[in-house]
XYZ file of C-alpha atoms in Angstrom:
679
model
C -83.780 -2.131 -76.557
C -80.385 -3.471 -75.520
C -79.818 -7.081 -74.785
C -79.067 -8.069 -71.230
C -75.429 -8.894 -70.633
C -74.634 -12.557 -70.296
C -73.836 -13.689 -66.782
C -70.994 -16.102 -66.299
C -72.341 -19.293 -64.746
C -70.425 -21.806 -62.660
C -69.230 -25.015 -64.232
C -70.729 -27.479 -61.766
C -69.085 -30.350 -63.617
C -65.692 -29.294 -62.286
C -67.170 -28.279 -58.911
C -68.481 -31.819 -58.535
C -65.093 -33.237 -59.531
C -63.365 -31.028 -56.953
C -65.902 -32.137 -54.336
C -65.086 -35.810 -54.960
C -61.374 -35.049 -54.898
C -61.409 -32.999 -51.695
C -63.397 -35.732 -49.957
C -60.753 -38.206 -51.112
C -58.028 -35.877 -49.759
C -59.630 -35.797 -46.307
C -60.333 -39.538 -46.270
C -56.780 -40.178 -47.499
C -55.324 -38.227 -44.576
C -57.569 -40.150 -42.175
C -56.396 -43.402 -43.784
C -52.693 -42.597 -43.324
C -52.931 -41.469 -39.698
C -51.299 -43.454 -36.933
C -54.691 -44.195 -35.357
C -55.218 -47.148 -37.728
C -51.693 -48.436 -38.198
C -51.480 -52.158 -38.778
C -54.734 -52.505 -40.755
C -53.496 -53.409 -44.220
C -56.799 -52.923 -46.038
C -56.853 -49.288 -44.891
C -53.348 -48.787 -46.280
C -54.556 -50.201 -49.606
C -57.399 -47.645 -49.666
C -54.860 -44.904 -48.994
C -52.725 -46.128 -51.911
C -55.763 -46.093 -54.202
C -56.601 -42.508 -53.200
C -53.023 -41.221 -53.358
C -52.628 -42.714 -56.820
C -54.773 -40.034 -58.439
C -56.279 -37.439 -56.093
C -53.577 -34.730 -56.047
C -52.444 -35.175 -59.686
C -56.036 -34.678 -60.850
C -56.526 -31.799 -58.409
C -53.413 -30.138 -59.824
C -54.665 -30.558 -63.404
C -57.950 -28.875 -62.497
C -55.995 -26.109 -60.749
C -53.927 -25.610 -63.896
C -57.068 -25.421 -66.011
C -58.648 -22.695 -63.880
C -55.376 -20.789 -63.441
C -55.123 -20.082 -67.178
C -56.561 -16.575 -66.869
C -54.381 -15.584 -63.932
C -51.267 -16.923 -65.636
C -51.942 -15.195 -68.960
C -52.780 -11.883 -67.286
C -49.855 -12.193 -64.829
C -52.192 -11.519 -61.883
C -49.453 -11.643 -59.288
C -51.334 -9.535 -56.754
C -54.397 -11.777 -56.933
C -52.195 -14.857 -56.514
C -50.644 -13.294 -53.414
C -54.077 -12.602 -51.934
C -55.610 -15.975 -52.770
C -52.661 -18.291 -52.168
C -49.611 -16.760 -50.483
C -51.475 -14.936 -47.705
C -53.588 -18.002 -46.772
C -50.409 -20.084 -46.862
C -48.600 -17.695 -44.529
C -51.574 -17.534 -42.159
C -52.066 -21.306 -42.032
C -48.306 -21.889 -41.728
C -48.191 -19.611 -38.690
C -51.237 -21.246 -37.094
C -49.864 -24.720 -37.793
C -46.559 -23.792 -36.144
C -48.469 -22.557 -33.103
C -50.496 -25.785 -32.999
C -47.382 -27.940 -33.291
C -45.695 -25.914 -30.564
C -48.774 -26.384 -28.371
C -48.602 -30.129 -29.032
C -44.961 -30.252 -27.937
C -43.047 -29.991 -31.216
C -39.868 -27.919 -31.468
C -39.975 -24.876 -33.745
C -36.803 -24.299 -35.762
C -35.799 -22.058 -38.652
C -36.196 -24.992 -41.046
C -39.720 -25.730 -39.817
C -40.672 -22.067 -40.262
C -39.591 -22.031 -43.901
C -40.708 -25.579 -44.750
C -44.425 -26.011 -45.530
C -46.140 -27.712 -42.621
C -48.359 -30.777 -43.016
C -50.381 -30.430 -46.234
C -49.713 -26.711 -46.751
C -47.319 -27.322 -49.633
C -50.266 -27.107 -52.063
C -50.840 -23.355 -51.474
C -47.172 -22.454 -51.888
C -46.701 -24.755 -54.889
C -49.718 -23.398 -56.752
C -48.601 -19.831 -56.039
C -45.144 -20.529 -57.475
C -46.695 -22.137 -60.559
C -48.762 -19.025 -61.241
C -45.698 -16.804 -60.765
C -43.241 -18.744 -62.952
C -45.503 -20.061 -65.725
C -46.006 -16.691 -67.507
C -42.244 -16.591 -68.094
C -41.766 -20.280 -68.932
C -44.788 -20.807 -71.187
C -43.028 -19.151 -74.141
C -40.658 -22.097 -74.301
C -41.865 -24.536 -76.928
C -40.831 -27.690 -75.116
C -41.870 -26.673 -71.607
C -44.138 -29.659 -70.946
C -41.679 -32.426 -71.937
C -38.896 -30.588 -70.084
C -41.088 -30.346 -66.965
C -41.895 -34.051 -67.236
C -38.226 -35.001 -67.550
C -37.302 -32.793 -64.575
C -40.172 -34.260 -62.535
C -38.914 -37.789 -63.131
C -35.277 -36.725 -62.765
C -35.684 -35.335 -59.241
C -36.571 -38.830 -58.023
C -32.986 -39.854 -58.759
C -31.339 -37.167 -56.646
C -29.348 -38.243 -53.619
C -31.767 -36.443 -51.270
C -35.226 -34.898 -51.783
C -35.291 -31.182 -52.545
C -36.002 -29.095 -49.403
C -38.783 -26.651 -48.476
C -41.488 -28.244 -50.646
C -39.474 -27.885 -53.877
C -39.594 -31.657 -54.454
C -43.356 -31.607 -54.846
C -43.251 -28.373 -56.802
C -41.107 -30.008 -59.481
C -42.979 -33.327 -59.313
C -46.480 -31.897 -59.785
C -45.641 -29.220 -62.363
C -46.403 -31.504 -65.371
C -49.945 -32.015 -64.044
C -50.455 -28.268 -63.650
C -49.164 -27.661 -67.179
C -51.411 -30.404 -68.560
C -54.429 -28.604 -67.105
C -53.131 -25.237 -68.312
C -52.581 -26.361 -71.911
C -55.941 -28.176 -72.132
C -58.019 -25.399 -70.535
C -59.731 -24.605 -73.849
C -60.849 -28.206 -74.399
C -64.380 -29.197 -73.455
C -63.641 -32.937 -73.016
C -67.088 -33.668 -74.413
C -66.310 -37.378 -74.708
C -66.083 -37.544 -70.904
C -69.754 -36.593 -70.769
C -70.861 -39.622 -72.794
C -72.740 -42.386 -70.925
C -70.416 -45.057 -72.325
C -67.358 -43.206 -70.987
C -68.982 -42.838 -67.581
C -69.479 -46.593 -67.430
C -65.896 -47.145 -68.596
C -64.607 -44.736 -65.926
C -66.484 -46.554 -63.175
C -65.142 -49.921 -64.321
C -61.528 -48.740 -64.600
C -61.544 -47.015 -61.197
C -63.201 -50.064 -59.675
C -60.527 -52.252 -61.282
C -57.806 -49.983 -59.876
C -59.378 -50.246 -56.421
C -59.523 -54.060 -56.645
C -55.915 -54.147 -57.840
C -54.809 -52.099 -54.836
C -56.664 -54.451 -52.500
C -55.174 -57.488 -54.259
C -51.593 -56.316 -54.883
C -51.526 -53.355 -52.517
C -48.827 -54.813 -50.294
C -46.347 -54.639 -53.181
C -47.176 -51.006 -54.000
C -45.592 -48.237 -51.916
C -47.665 -45.305 -50.665
C -44.500 -43.168 -50.573
C -44.244 -43.601 -54.326
C -47.488 -41.672 -54.875
C -46.845 -38.726 -52.562
C -44.172 -37.487 -55.026
C -42.005 -36.190 -52.190
C -39.457 -39.010 -51.982
C -36.448 -40.077 -54.049
C -35.763 -43.566 -55.380
C -33.013 -44.233 -52.844
C -35.323 -43.534 -49.871
C -37.775 -46.293 -50.886
C -37.025 -49.967 -50.428
C -36.832 -51.948 -53.642
C -35.010 -52.241 -56.931
C -34.069 -48.917 -58.501
C -35.108 -50.131 -61.967
C -38.576 -51.269 -60.911
C -39.130 -48.182 -58.806
C -38.258 -46.036 -61.813
C -40.714 -48.002 -63.922
C -43.399 -47.504 -61.263
C -42.758 -43.744 -61.264
C -43.211 -43.544 -65.028
C -46.322 -45.751 -64.994
C -47.758 -43.657 -62.166
C -47.343 -40.465 -64.196
C -48.985 -41.973 -67.279
C -51.944 -43.414 -65.376
C -52.335 -40.276 -63.232
C -52.824 -38.190 -66.392
C -55.424 -40.701 -67.557
C -57.192 -40.588 -64.176
C -58.164 -36.966 -64.869
C -60.506 -38.154 -67.612
C -61.831 -40.949 -65.390
C -62.704 -38.549 -62.564
C -64.406 -36.189 -65.011
C -66.243 -39.202 -66.420
C -67.816 -40.151 -63.081
C -68.623 -36.559 -62.024
C -72.209 -35.303 -62.559
C -72.567 -32.328 -64.889
C -75.406 -30.520 -63.128
C -75.602 -28.912 -59.714
C -75.776 -31.548 -56.968
C -76.222 -31.442 -53.201
C -72.451 -31.757 -52.793
C -71.449 -29.209 -55.460
C -70.866 -26.493 -52.858
C -68.143 -28.678 -51.323
C -66.160 -28.337 -54.550
C -66.954 -24.630 -54.860
C -65.424 -24.029 -51.429
C -62.863 -26.842 -51.434
C -60.137 -24.495 -50.133
C -61.918 -24.405 -46.749
C -62.082 -28.184 -46.490
C -58.449 -28.505 -47.524
C -57.040 -25.822 -45.250
C -59.077 -26.542 -42.114
C -59.017 -30.335 -42.066
C -55.216 -30.270 -41.803
C -55.398 -28.812 -38.286
C -57.909 -31.412 -37.175
C -55.763 -34.224 -38.583
C -52.616 -32.930 -36.848
C -54.475 -32.519 -33.557
C -56.099 -35.976 -33.708
C -52.848 -37.672 -34.686
C -51.135 -36.173 -31.641
C -53.877 -36.740 -29.066
C -56.055 -39.741 -30.045
C -55.379 -43.332 -29.145
C -55.196 -45.832 -32.049
C -58.542 -47.370 -33.010
C -58.882 -51.146 -32.917
C -61.186 -53.349 -34.944
C -62.427 -53.203 -38.517
C -65.711 -51.453 -37.649
C -63.940 -48.667 -35.755
C -61.545 -48.210 -38.682
C -64.456 -47.983 -41.140
C -66.178 -45.358 -38.981
C -62.883 -43.485 -38.676
C -62.525 -43.306 -42.464
C -66.172 -42.432 -43.081
C -65.875 -39.545 -40.603
C -63.931 -37.718 -43.300
C -67.061 -37.331 -45.452
C -69.344 -35.420 -43.026
C -66.294 -33.491 -41.859
C -65.767 -32.212 -45.411
C -69.394 -31.083 -45.622
C -69.077 -29.374 -42.239
C -65.873 -27.498 -43.116
C -67.441 -26.086 -46.293
C -70.727 -25.091 -44.635
C -71.686 -21.370 -44.579
C -71.143 -20.841 -40.807
C -67.626 -22.296 -40.916
C -66.793 -20.328 -44.051
C -68.012 -17.122 -42.416
C -65.764 -17.682 -39.387
C -62.603 -18.599 -41.296
C -63.007 -16.381 -44.382
C -60.388 -13.831 -43.171
C -57.823 -16.645 -42.998
C -58.580 -18.503 -46.227
C -60.028 -15.709 -48.362
C -58.407 -12.504 -47.073
C -59.158 -10.797 -50.393
C -62.861 -10.948 -49.496
C -62.200 -8.270 -46.870
C -61.523 -5.695 -49.578
C -62.815 -7.383 -52.751
C -66.143 -5.556 -52.806
C -64.525 -2.174 -53.185
C -60.920 -2.512 -54.225
C -60.732 1.045 -55.501
C -62.082 2.532 -52.285
C -60.400 0.156 -49.856
C -57.939 2.924 -48.954
C -59.583 6.111 -47.657
C -59.140 9.128 -49.889
C -57.188 11.246 -47.404
C -54.559 8.525 -47.093
C -54.187 7.879 -50.806
C -53.698 11.514 -51.642
C -50.231 13.003 -51.252
C -49.378 14.984 -48.163
C -49.233 18.667 -49.054
C -46.611 21.042 -47.791
C -47.319 22.135 -44.243
C -49.524 19.143 -43.483
C -48.442 16.432 -41.072
C -47.953 12.950 -42.428
C -49.752 10.956 -39.744
C -48.696 7.697 -41.356
C -45.100 8.298 -40.308
C -46.226 9.783 -36.987
C -47.988 6.495 -36.287
C -44.845 4.587 -37.243
C -42.710 6.714 -34.933
C -45.255 6.220 -32.141
C -45.043 2.435 -32.343
C -41.272 2.519 -32.660
C -40.746 4.835 -29.687
C -42.990 2.617 -27.556
C -40.791 -0.313 -28.603
C -37.688 1.694 -27.679
C -39.040 2.183 -24.154
C -40.164 -1.442 -23.979
C -36.752 -2.610 -25.173
C -34.980 -0.652 -22.440
C -37.315 -2.033 -19.766
C -36.951 -5.612 -21.022
C -33.157 -5.508 -20.570
C -31.137 -4.937 -17.428
C -30.952 -6.388 -13.917
C -34.655 -5.937 -13.063
C -35.700 -8.735 -15.445
C -32.406 -10.613 -15.595
C -34.088 -13.832 -14.385
C -36.801 -13.752 -17.065
C -35.645 -15.526 -20.228
C -38.789 -14.552 -22.144
C -37.967 -10.858 -21.534
C -34.536 -11.366 -23.106
C -36.145 -12.999 -26.154
C -38.603 -10.110 -26.412
C -35.695 -7.653 -26.280
C -33.981 -9.466 -29.153
C -37.149 -9.227 -31.218
C -37.440 -5.478 -30.546
C -33.754 -4.679 -31.026
C -33.771 -6.542 -34.326
C -35.585 -3.737 -36.138
C -36.687 -0.787 -33.995
C -33.657 1.519 -34.312
C -32.845 0.633 -37.952
C -36.406 1.559 -38.943
C -36.235 4.688 -36.775
C -33.062 5.692 -38.644
C -34.737 5.155 -42.021
C -37.585 7.467 -40.982
C -35.083 9.999 -39.593
C -33.260 9.976 -42.919
C -36.501 10.529 -44.796
C -37.456 13.599 -42.777
C -33.914 15.010 -42.726
C -33.879 15.459 -46.503
C -34.801 19.141 -46.324
C -32.268 20.001 -43.638
C -29.530 18.111 -45.484
C -30.257 19.726 -48.848
C -30.487 23.213 -47.323
C -27.483 22.594 -45.067
C -29.332 23.823 -41.987
C -26.400 23.376 -39.643
C -27.677 25.943 -37.149
C -31.052 24.261 -36.849
C -29.375 20.859 -36.443
C -27.128 22.291 -33.742
C -30.083 23.699 -31.767
C -32.431 20.740 -32.205
C -29.914 17.917 -31.644
C -26.539 18.890 -30.207
C -27.786 21.321 -27.550
C -30.420 18.851 -26.214
C -27.728 16.150 -26.175
C -25.388 18.284 -24.042
C -28.215 19.104 -21.610
C -29.333 15.459 -21.361
C -25.737 14.287 -20.977
C -25.209 16.682 -18.073
C -28.468 15.660 -16.393
C -27.723 11.948 -16.825
C -24.304 12.458 -15.230
C -25.959 14.269 -12.308
C -28.416 11.387 -11.974
C -25.544 8.924 -12.049
C -23.863 10.765 -9.203
C -27.128 11.002 -7.244
C -27.502 7.212 -7.488
C -24.107 6.764 -5.862
C -22.132 5.850 -8.980
C -18.745 7.300 -9.864
C -18.433 9.947 -12.581
C -15.119 10.045 -14.457
C -13.806 11.901 -17.488
C -14.636 8.928 -19.746
C -18.270 9.175 -18.617
C -18.300 12.850 -19.552
C -17.108 12.353 -23.137
C -19.027 9.111 -23.830
C -22.801 9.437 -24.460
C -24.650 8.174 -21.427
C -27.354 5.541 -21.464
C -29.291 5.844 -24.750
C -28.356 9.456 -25.521
C -26.073 8.422 -28.416
C -28.945 8.949 -30.882
C -28.666 12.764 -30.726
C -24.956 13.136 -31.644
C -25.188 10.361 -34.244
C -28.102 12.030 -36.043
C -26.335 15.397 -35.782
C -23.230 13.852 -37.338
C -25.314 12.437 -40.206
C -26.764 15.893 -40.917
C -23.266 17.374 -40.953
C -21.533 14.902 -43.261
C -24.303 13.958 -45.709
C -24.287 17.303 -47.615
C -20.593 16.698 -48.279
C -20.855 12.991 -49.158
C -24.121 12.873 -51.112
C -22.394 13.823 -54.385
C -20.577 10.495 -54.274
C -22.418 8.258 -56.744
C -22.089 5.023 -54.805
C -22.501 6.449 -51.317
C -25.095 3.938 -50.080
C -23.095 0.967 -51.368
C -19.920 2.333 -49.805
C -21.728 2.978 -46.510
C -22.944 -0.629 -46.369
C -19.454 -1.964 -47.108
C -17.839 0.282 -44.489
C -20.493 -0.723 -41.944
C -19.800 -4.387 -42.654
C -16.045 -3.849 -42.440
C -16.377 -2.022 -39.142
C -17.893 -5.157 -37.647
C -14.677 -7.059 -38.362
C -12.278 -4.649 -36.643
C -10.049 -5.976 -33.877
C -11.704 -3.589 -31.376
C -14.950 -1.632 -31.594
C -14.792 2.070 -32.359
C -15.940 4.553 -29.702
C -19.697 4.218 -29.179
C -20.745 7.242 -31.232
C -18.504 6.369 -34.179
C -19.363 2.662 -34.088
C -23.075 3.295 -34.171
C -22.716 6.156 -36.648
C -20.963 3.864 -39.108
C -23.378 0.965 -38.557
C -26.577 3.039 -38.756
C -25.540 5.354 -41.602
C -26.819 2.996 -44.363
C -30.297 3.105 -42.804
C -30.226 6.909 -42.638
C -29.139 7.102 -46.297
C -31.818 4.615 -47.288
C -34.490 6.916 -45.851
C -32.792 9.985 -47.354
C -32.766 8.571 -50.887
C -36.362 7.319 -50.627
C -37.789 10.544 -49.217
C -39.682 11.250 -52.459
C -41.316 7.811 -52.585
C -44.933 7.464 -51.468
C -44.651 3.748 -50.557
C -48.211 3.267 -51.814
C -47.688 -0.487 -51.984
C -47.461 -0.522 -48.172
C -51.037 0.798 -48.032
C -52.495 -2.192 -49.852
C -54.621 -4.514 -47.701
C -52.770 -7.566 -49.009
C -49.446 -5.995 -47.996
C -50.812 -5.411 -44.507
C -51.472 -9.136 -44.229
C -47.917 -9.861 -45.367
C -46.609 -7.427 -42.730
C -48.626 -9.106 -39.984
C -47.390 -12.544 -41.008
C -43.791 -11.314 -41.305
C -43.697 -9.907 -37.784
C -45.630 -12.860 -36.384
C -43.025 -15.250 -37.811
C -40.199 -12.997 -36.603
C -41.746 -12.874 -33.126
C -42.115 -16.667 -33.024
C -38.538 -17.074 -34.238
C -37.226 -15.083 -31.290
C -39.678 -16.284 -28.639
C -39.819 -20.034 -29.328
C -37.413 -20.633 -32.232
C -33.691 -20.463 -32.887
C -33.664 -16.691 -32.376
C -33.376 -17.302 -28.637
C -29.768 -18.386 -29.108
C -28.719 -15.224 -30.993
C -26.933 -12.700 -28.738
C -28.713 -9.378 -28.170
C -25.353 -7.615 -28.533
C -25.392 -8.385 -32.240
C -28.317 -5.982 -32.734
C -27.053 -3.035 -30.685
C -24.367 -2.228 -33.314
C -21.683 -1.487 -30.732
C -19.742 -4.735 -30.833
C -17.371 -6.537 -33.172
C -17.306 -10.195 -34.144
C -14.471 -11.050 -31.768
C -16.481 -9.886 -28.731
C -19.258 -12.445 -29.273
C -19.216 -16.126 -28.406
C -19.857 -17.537 -31.887
C -17.874 -18.770 -34.851
C -16.865 -16.087 -37.337
C -18.947 -17.596 -40.136
C -22.088 -17.849 -37.997
C -21.813 -14.288 -36.714
C -21.077 -12.892 -40.164
C -24.121 -14.672 -41.578
C -26.338 -13.445 -38.729
C -24.994 -9.916 -39.130
C -25.602 -9.662 -42.881
C -29.016 -11.331 -42.547
C -29.908 -8.768 -39.895
C -28.891 -5.913 -42.180
C -30.929 -7.239 -45.104
C -34.027 -7.946 -43.028
C -33.782 -4.581 -41.250
C -34.279 -2.793 -44.561
C -37.288 -5.037 -45.240
C -38.652 -4.286 -41.766
C -39.128 -0.628 -42.703
C -41.717 -1.548 -45.332
C -43.308 -4.111 -43.030
C -43.699 -1.560 -40.219
C -45.290 0.926 -42.623
C -47.590 -1.816 -43.877
C -48.972 -2.387 -40.383
C -50.011 1.169 -39.630
C -52.978 3.402 -40.520
C -52.357 6.489 -42.616
C -54.888 8.678 -40.843
C -54.657 10.411 -37.485
C -55.395 8.025 -34.599
C -55.358 8.274 -30.816
C -51.632 7.506 -30.527
C -50.419 9.704 -33.400
C -49.373 12.501 -31.035
C -46.787 10.159 -29.477
C -45.015 9.952 -32.820
C -45.336 13.697 -33.340
C -43.529 14.273 -30.038
C -41.369 11.134 -29.961
C -38.350 13.273 -29.027
C -39.835 13.851 -25.569
C -40.504 10.167 -25.011
C -37.003 9.215 -26.110
C -35.178 11.826 -24.061
C -37.207 11.603 -20.842
C -37.666 7.846 -20.593
C -33.884 7.451 -20.335
C -33.949 8.953 -16.838
C -36.830 6.742 -15.706
C -35.394 3.519 -17.166
C -31.933 4.296 -15.768
C -33.348 4.967 -12.291
C -35.506 1.824 -12.298
C -32.518 -0.280 -13.321
C -30.505 0.996 -10.369
C -33.148 1.017 -7.647
C -35.499 -1.915 -8.321
C -34.481 -5.423 -7.230
C -34.688 -8.311 -9.726
C -38.271 -9.464 -10.329
C -38.770 -13.218 -10.032
C -42.481 -13.298 -10.867
C -43.422 -13.684 -14.542
C -46.644 -11.715 -14.114
C -44.914 -8.826 -12.316
C -42.133 -8.668 -14.895
C -44.770 -8.644 -17.634
C -46.528 -5.699 -15.968
C -43.170 -3.964 -15.513
C -42.392 -4.193 -19.235
C -45.971 -3.296 -20.158
C -45.472 -0.082 -18.169
C -43.682 1.241 -21.260
C -46.998 1.835 -23.061
C -48.675 4.245 -20.581
C -45.259 5.770 -19.895
C -44.915 6.726 -23.579
C -48.383 8.297 -23.568
C -47.533 10.247 -20.411
C -44.165 11.576 -21.598
C -45.688 12.827 -24.865
C -48.623 14.535 -23.129
C -48.986 18.365 -23.302
C -48.254 19.052 -19.592
C -44.992 17.108 -19.686
C -43.972 18.726 -22.964
C -44.641 22.186 -21.551
C -42.366 21.501 -18.581
C -39.451 19.978 -20.503
C -39.624 22.020 -23.728
C -36.635 24.222 -22.763
C -34.495 21.092 -22.408
C -35.575 19.108 -25.457
C -36.581 21.943 -27.777
C -34.281 24.846 -26.860
C -34.783 26.169 -30.367
C -38.258 27.348 -29.291
C -36.613 29.630 -26.702
C -34.208 30.927 -29.322
C -37.058 31.583 -31.771
C -39.061 33.367 -29.051
C -36.034 35.504 -28.177
C -35.491 36.416 -31.844
C -39.149 37.322 -32.276
C -39.107 39.440 -29.125
C -35.936 41.203 -30.268
C -37.412 41.794 -33.718
C -40.587 43.262 -32.203
C -38.566 45.533 -29.929
C -36.454 46.763 -32.854
C -39.529 47.330 -35.001
C -41.273 49.319 -32.289
């Protein structure tokens, strides 16, 4: 008879400690809000709480991160910390925007109110496996933590707190194997109560001479009023006593399961959710007056903590704060078998069909959101900048991936029939349409690709030159350098050449990665990252600094001197665009299902949507008057979605196949000739 396996039980001692600490975090934020400014005794309570609550919290976090650090569980850290941080950061930006705050690039990349903890803990778990081998890591971290307080300015983007709190995390990490049995003794519990009570009395007695900013560990000495020497001494004393407070908190915490233990078990919910309530109340509530009202205001933090960790609230907000729970039950089977298996020869890869479907819809939407019809709608221009930022670069990467076979086999005839012949036909039809709309047609119009048709000759050119250039070892690097140099010419190259040079790195990127499965993009955690990435990018263009970036920068047909910006600014924006465009490919793939879905056929026949929508968009631009209504312009742009479905439908394809797929006529003629010869 085999013995039953031991079941790992929760350590309610630390759950109870976390419960007390998270309650103090919430009460501390209530105590520092503007609603009770001017009440000195409340400020003294805040100083008492800030003296120890986050240092002790960080030590407990370090203790329970030992396993993840030693096993280098980067993926788990991403799921449990980075994804919740990104989600809450996005929601906090939306809340601040709703409350009237301005969203900037710095605010996007700087942790919003209270969210620094998620990002800081994630960075600790990432860097500690590589730093722990250093023998003197802890004293070095302590010296750096104290040293950053003497910088001229605080470190940006939450780095100040990251450096300041790292000694506490390391203290918990290095002592994770200790039981701290002396903290469980009755005499130590009594001592802990007396010392904490003495600290509280001291803050009430001498609190006016102690600075709250000193305990947040986000300032530098020069930003706080007072003597530099005494402030330095207070920093050092704070660190020493904060380490000691860990033992005091453990001393007062019960060791068995209590009615409030679940608050500590689910402290991440209380921490993450109360921040939004605090921000909202600080912006909308009037200041409270009177001691009784202030007491009730502070005490409200306690039931609020219990509420935010209750089962109903956890059930609602679990996808935001515990996204790993969505796939934790069956990590191995979270991706359906058909999608995880490789695509065999002859089978369609619906994953890339889905990507092409979304991208071609964005192409149509981008063309409808630019031009005279919506010239009075600023939001449409911002939407166009968001779309133009990535849609064609990603399309080129996918084109390069699926052109690998034709390039390697040098199928020039097939490229001629499938790209150059359709281009000539479309060019002729677009010129006829131009004349029918009453516009002049000159020789320059004949030799320059008309509205949007440049894609066909550019892709044909790539298929022609790549078999000759691919033997060059540093082709991709050279292509990127040439593309960058082309942007600094005195005048832009002709449209086809300019865009060919600028888009060639994306085509090569897809060509060289054609054998990769990109399995990482199928992971649920990567899907969350993709959603957050595009949500932040969308916000940047719609309500952030992206609104000031010219759309022309993303069409790859201009040079620096044509745009109204300084050279340095435009060069930075250009190179940032290039780098992020490569990243966007993976993010787009991360968003999409790998199986066949209702819109997959649009991607399968994206050529029809691309070629035919040009005529519709061009006609609408010339005939429709400017739309002044926001709702009508929104419906006009939204027309791109059903239009894409229509243009990829079987009846439309049957009608326009001779124009866009003339190779099918050639193949039918060859087969008919072969049958006649055989008979």
